[in-house]
mmCIF file of C-alpha atoms in Angstrom:
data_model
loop_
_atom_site.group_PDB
_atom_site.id
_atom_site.type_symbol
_atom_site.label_atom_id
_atom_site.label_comp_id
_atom_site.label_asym_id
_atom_site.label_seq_id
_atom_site.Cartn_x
_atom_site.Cartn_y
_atom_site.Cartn_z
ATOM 1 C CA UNK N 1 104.847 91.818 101.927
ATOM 2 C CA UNK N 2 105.237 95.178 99.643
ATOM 3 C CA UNK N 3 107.542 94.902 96.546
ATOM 4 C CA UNK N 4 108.029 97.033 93.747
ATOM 5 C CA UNK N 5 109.199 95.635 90.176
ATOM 6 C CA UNK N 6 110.643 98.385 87.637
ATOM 7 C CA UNK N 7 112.255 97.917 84.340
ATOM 8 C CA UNK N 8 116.088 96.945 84.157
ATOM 9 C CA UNK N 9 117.732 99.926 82.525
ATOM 10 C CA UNK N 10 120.205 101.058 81.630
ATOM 11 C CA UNK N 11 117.714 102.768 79.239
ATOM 12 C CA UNK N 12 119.114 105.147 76.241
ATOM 13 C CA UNK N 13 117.110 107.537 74.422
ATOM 14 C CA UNK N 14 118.212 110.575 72.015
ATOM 15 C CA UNK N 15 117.229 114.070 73.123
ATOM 16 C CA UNK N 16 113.144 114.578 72.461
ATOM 17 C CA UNK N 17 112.464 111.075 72.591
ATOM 18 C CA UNK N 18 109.123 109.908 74.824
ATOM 19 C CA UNK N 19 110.115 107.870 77.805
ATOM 20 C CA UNK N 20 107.943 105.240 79.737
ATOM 21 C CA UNK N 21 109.480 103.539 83.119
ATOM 22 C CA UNK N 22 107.338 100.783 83.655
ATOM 23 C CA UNK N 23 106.682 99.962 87.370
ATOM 24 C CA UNK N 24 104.260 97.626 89.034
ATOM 25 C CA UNK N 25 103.758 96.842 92.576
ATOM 26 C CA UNK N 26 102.570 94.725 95.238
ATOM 27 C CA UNK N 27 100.856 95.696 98.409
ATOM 28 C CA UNK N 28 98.339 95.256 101.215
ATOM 29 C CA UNK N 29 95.541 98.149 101.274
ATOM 30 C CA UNK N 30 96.332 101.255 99.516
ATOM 31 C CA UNK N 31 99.594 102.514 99.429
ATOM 32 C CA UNK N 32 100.991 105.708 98.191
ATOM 33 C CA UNK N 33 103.297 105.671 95.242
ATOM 34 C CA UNK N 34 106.712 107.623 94.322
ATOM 35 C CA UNK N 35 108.697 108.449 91.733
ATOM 36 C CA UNK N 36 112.504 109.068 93.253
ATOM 37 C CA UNK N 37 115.301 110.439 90.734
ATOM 38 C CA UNK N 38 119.301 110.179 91.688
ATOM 39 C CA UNK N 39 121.330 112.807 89.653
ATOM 40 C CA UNK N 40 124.833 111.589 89.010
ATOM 41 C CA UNK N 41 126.717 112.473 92.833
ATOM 42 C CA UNK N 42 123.696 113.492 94.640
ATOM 43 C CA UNK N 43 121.260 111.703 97.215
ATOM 44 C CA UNK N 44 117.633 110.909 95.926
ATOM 45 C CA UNK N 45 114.994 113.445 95.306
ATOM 46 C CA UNK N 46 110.935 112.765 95.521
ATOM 47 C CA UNK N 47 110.044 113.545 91.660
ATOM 48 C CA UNK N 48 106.246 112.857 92.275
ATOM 49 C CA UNK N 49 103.981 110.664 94.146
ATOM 50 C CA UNK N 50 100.196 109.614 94.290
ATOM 51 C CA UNK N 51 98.396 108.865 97.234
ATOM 52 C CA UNK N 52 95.201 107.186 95.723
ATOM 53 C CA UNK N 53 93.803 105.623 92.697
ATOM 54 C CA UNK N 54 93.560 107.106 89.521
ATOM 55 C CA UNK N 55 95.786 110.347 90.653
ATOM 56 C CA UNK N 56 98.047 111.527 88.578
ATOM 57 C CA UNK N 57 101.361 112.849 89.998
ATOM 58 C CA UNK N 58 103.632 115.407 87.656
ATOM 59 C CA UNK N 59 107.001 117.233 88.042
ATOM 60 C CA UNK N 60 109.573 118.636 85.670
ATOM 61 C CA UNK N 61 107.050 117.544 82.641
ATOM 62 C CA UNK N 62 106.991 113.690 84.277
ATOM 63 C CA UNK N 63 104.183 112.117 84.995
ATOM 64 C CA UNK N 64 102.607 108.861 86.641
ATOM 65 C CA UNK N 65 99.313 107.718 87.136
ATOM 66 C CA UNK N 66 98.234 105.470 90.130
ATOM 67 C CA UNK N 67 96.420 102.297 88.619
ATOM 68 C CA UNK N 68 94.798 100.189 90.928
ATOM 69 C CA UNK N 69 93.884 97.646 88.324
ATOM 70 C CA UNK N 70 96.759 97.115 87.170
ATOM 71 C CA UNK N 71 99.043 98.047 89.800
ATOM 72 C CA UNK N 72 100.908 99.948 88.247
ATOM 73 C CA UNK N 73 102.946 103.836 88.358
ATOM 74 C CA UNK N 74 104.321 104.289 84.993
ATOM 75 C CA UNK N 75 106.513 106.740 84.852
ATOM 76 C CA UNK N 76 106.376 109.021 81.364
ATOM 77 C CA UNK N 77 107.675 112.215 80.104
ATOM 78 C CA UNK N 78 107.409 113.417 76.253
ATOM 79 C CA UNK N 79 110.233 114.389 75.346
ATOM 80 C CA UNK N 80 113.319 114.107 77.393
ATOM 81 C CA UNK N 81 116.647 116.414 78.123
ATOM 82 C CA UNK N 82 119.778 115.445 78.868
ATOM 83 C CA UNK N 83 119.501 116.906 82.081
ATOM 84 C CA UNK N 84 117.171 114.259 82.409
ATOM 85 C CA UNK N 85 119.734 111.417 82.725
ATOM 86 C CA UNK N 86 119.773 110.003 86.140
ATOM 87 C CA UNK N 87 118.418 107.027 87.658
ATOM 88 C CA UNK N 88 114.934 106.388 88.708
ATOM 89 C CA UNK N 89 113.497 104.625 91.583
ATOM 90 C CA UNK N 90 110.204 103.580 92.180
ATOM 91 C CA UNK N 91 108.933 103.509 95.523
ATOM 92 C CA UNK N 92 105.984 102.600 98.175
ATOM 93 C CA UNK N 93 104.516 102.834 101.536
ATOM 94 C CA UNK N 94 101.516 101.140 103.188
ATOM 95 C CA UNK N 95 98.335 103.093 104.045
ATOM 96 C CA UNK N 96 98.575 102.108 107.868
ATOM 97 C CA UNK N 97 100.925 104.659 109.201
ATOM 98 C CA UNK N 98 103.803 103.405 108.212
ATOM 99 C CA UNK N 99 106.559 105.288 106.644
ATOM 100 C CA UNK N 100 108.938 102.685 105.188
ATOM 101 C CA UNK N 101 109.872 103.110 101.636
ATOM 102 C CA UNK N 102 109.736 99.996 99.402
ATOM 103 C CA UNK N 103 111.714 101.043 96.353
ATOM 104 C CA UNK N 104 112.212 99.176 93.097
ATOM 105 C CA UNK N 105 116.175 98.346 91.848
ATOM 106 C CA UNK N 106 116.248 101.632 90.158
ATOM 107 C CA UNK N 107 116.180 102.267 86.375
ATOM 108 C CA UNK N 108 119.502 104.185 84.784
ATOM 109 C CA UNK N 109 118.558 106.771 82.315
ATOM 110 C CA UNK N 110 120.816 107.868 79.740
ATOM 111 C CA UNK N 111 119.884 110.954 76.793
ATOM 112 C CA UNK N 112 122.538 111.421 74.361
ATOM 113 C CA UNK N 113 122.136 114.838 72.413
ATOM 114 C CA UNK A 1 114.543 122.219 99.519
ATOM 115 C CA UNK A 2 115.428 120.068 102.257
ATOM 116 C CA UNK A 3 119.101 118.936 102.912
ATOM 117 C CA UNK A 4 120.905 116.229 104.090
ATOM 118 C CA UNK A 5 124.483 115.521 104.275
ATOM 119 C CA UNK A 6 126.516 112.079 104.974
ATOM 120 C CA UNK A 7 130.165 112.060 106.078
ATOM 121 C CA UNK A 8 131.929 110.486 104.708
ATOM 122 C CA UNK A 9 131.388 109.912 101.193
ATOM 123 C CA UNK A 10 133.081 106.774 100.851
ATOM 124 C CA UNK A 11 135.286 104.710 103.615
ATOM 125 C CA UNK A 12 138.196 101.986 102.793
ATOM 126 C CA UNK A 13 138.553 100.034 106.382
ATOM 127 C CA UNK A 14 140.282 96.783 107.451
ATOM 128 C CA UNK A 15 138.406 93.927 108.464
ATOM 129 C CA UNK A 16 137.496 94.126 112.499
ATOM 130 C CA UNK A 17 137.484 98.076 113.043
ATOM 131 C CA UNK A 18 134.721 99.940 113.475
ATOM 132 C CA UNK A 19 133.192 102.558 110.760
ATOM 133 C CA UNK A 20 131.198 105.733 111.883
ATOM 134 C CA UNK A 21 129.054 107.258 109.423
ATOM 135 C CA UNK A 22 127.455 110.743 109.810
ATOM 136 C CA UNK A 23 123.988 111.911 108.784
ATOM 137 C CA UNK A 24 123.068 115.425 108.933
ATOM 138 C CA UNK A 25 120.250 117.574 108.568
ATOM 139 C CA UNK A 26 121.060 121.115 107.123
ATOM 140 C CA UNK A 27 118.307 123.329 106.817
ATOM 141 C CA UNK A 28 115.866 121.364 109.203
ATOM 142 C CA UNK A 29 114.840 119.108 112.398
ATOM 143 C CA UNK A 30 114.996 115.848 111.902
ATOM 144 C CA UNK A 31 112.440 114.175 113.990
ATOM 145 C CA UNK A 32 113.064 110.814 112.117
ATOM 146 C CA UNK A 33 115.788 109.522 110.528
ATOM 147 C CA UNK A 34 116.152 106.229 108.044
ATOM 148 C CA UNK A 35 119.107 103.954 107.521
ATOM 149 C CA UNK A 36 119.533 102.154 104.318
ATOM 150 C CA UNK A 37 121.590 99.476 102.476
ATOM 151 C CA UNK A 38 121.956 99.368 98.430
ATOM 152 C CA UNK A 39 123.875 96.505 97.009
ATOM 153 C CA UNK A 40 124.980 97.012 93.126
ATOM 154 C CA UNK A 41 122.329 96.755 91.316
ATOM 155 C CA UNK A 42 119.766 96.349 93.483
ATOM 156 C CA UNK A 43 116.778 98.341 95.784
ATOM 157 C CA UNK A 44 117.306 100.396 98.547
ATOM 158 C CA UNK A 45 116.860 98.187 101.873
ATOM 159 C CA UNK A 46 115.420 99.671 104.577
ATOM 160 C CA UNK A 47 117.437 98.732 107.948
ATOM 161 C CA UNK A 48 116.545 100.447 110.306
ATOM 162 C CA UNK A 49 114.481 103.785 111.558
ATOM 163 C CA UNK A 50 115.161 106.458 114.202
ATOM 164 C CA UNK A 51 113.483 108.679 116.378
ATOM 165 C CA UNK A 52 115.100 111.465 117.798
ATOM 166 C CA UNK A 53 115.811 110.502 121.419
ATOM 167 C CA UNK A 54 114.848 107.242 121.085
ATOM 168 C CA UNK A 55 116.241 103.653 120.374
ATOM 169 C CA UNK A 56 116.121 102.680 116.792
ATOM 170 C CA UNK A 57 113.794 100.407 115.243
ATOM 171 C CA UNK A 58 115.716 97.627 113.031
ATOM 172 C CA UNK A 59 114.284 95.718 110.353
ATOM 173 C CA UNK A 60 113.996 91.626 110.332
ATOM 174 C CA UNK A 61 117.210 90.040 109.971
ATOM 175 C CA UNK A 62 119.498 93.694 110.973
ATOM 176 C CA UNK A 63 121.782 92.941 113.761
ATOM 177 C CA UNK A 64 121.203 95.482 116.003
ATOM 178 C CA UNK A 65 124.572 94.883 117.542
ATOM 179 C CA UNK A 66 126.497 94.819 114.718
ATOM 180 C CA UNK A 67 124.936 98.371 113.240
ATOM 181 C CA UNK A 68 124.798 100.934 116.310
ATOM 182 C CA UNK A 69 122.346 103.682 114.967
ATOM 183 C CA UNK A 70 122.579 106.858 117.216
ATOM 184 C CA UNK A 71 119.808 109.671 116.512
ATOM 185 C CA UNK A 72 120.969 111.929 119.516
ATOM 186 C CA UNK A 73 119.880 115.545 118.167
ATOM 187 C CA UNK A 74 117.224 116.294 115.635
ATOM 188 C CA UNK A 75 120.287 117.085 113.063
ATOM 189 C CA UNK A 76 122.658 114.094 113.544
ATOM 190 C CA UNK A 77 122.179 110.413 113.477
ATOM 191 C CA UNK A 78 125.106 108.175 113.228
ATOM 192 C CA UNK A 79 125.586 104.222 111.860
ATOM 193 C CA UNK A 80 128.379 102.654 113.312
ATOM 194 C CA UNK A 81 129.284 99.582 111.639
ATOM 195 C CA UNK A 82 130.928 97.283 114.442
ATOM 196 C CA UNK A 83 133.608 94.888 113.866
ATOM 197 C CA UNK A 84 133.309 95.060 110.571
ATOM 198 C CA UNK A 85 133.795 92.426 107.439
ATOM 199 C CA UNK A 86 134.070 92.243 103.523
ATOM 200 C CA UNK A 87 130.512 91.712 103.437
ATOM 201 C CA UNK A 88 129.636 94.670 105.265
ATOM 202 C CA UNK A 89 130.656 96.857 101.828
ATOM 203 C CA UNK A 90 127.853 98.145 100.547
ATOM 204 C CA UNK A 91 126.272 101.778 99.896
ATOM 205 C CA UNK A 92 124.657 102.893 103.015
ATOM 206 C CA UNK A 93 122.185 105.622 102.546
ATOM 207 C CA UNK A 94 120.635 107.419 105.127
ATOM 208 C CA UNK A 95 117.353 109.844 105.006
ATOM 209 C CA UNK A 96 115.349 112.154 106.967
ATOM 210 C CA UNK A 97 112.013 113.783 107.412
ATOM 211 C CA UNK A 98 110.765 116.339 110.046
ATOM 212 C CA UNK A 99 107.499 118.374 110.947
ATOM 213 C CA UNK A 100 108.456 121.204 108.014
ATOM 214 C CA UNK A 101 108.665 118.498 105.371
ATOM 215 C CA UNK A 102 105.420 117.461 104.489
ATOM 216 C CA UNK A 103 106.032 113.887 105.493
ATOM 217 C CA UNK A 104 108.269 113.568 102.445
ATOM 218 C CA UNK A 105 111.775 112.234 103.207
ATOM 219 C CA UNK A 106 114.987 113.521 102.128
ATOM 220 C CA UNK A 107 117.877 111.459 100.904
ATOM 221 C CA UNK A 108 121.707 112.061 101.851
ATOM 222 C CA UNK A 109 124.379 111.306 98.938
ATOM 223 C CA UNK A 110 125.416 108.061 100.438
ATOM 224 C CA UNK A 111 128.597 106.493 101.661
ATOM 225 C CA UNK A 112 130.259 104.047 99.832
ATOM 226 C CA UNK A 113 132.214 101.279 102.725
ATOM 227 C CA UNK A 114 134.649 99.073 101.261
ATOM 228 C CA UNK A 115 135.572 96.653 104.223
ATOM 229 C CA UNK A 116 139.268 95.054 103.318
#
């Protein structure tokens, strides 16, 4: 079946710092991939997503780049706010018409000024 | 943007009652709506979808009976957590997408169920 494996956070940076999420995946065929934030008391919001290899998804300065050989969706940005603290989810869904969401455990992302 | 709503935002309930929770579309029709589970700590878990005007389709090892998903207008569904015991607390989440959303779902705060 689909999984999704991102890094255990909580992850602390200072203010400016560059930030890489590491996520990987596993999946039949070729799914589309997503980048999900939470901001402290609110529901999840689609950051960015890729829908085939070597696409690049960006948002609010993030990025992630679909790797097929690696399966991976790496999630970086290069210098981060403290607006930016939240918690990230990585996420998937199958190429066969399916729209269930296989999300990763989350990563909690904290900048301090 | 999109919006969703869930009422309430967190529930305290004795063991055996039943819990209703409400998920609500704002600003658009929901054609489907998703149900999910988040223990601390760990991923979103999908339990079940919903079309509107249809029966719900629940994932492997959801007990249908147990968690009555209505999705009875294309800006309400509802969870109802039957009978309901200490390991029933969780985070329940619910989302929804419709035809003006690009096929991009939309995530309600959550409620938080504490079963005592």
């Amino acid at each position: 079946g689909n999984s999704v494996t991102q890094m255990e956070g909580p992850v602390t940076l200072s203010e400016e710092a560059f930030l890489t999420i590491n996520c990987t995946y596993t999946a039949t065929g070729y799914p589309s991939l997503f980048w999900y934030v939470q901001y402290p008391g609110e529901g999840l919001q689609l950051l960015l997503k890729a829908t085939k290899a070597d696409d690049k998804g960006s948002n609010k300065g993030f990025e992630a780049t679909y790797r097929k050989e690696t399966t991976s969706f790496h999630l970086e940005k290069g210098s981060v706010q403290v607006s930016d603290s939240a918690v990230y989810f990585c996420a998937l869904t199958s190429n066969f018409g399916n729209e269930k969401l296989t999300f990763g455990t989350g990563t909690r992302l904290t900048i301090i000024p | 943007g999109a919006v969703v709503s869930q009422h309430p935002s967190w529930v305290i309930c004795k063991s055996g009652t039943s819990v209703k929770i409400e998920c609500r579309s704002l600003d658009f029709q929901a054609t489907t709506m998703f149900w999910y589970r988040q223990f601390p700590k760990q991923s979103l878990m999908l339990m079940a979808t919903s079309n509107e005007g249809s029966k719900a389709t629940y994932e492997q090892g959801v007990e249908k009976d147990k968690f009555l998903i209505n999705h009875a207008s294309l800006t309400l569904s509802t969870l109802t957590v039957t009978s309901a015991h200490p390991e029933d607390s969780s985070f329940y989440i619910c989302s929804a997408k419709g035809w003006d959303t690009r096929d991009t779902q939309y995530f309600g705060p959550g409620t938080r169920l504490t079963v005592l």
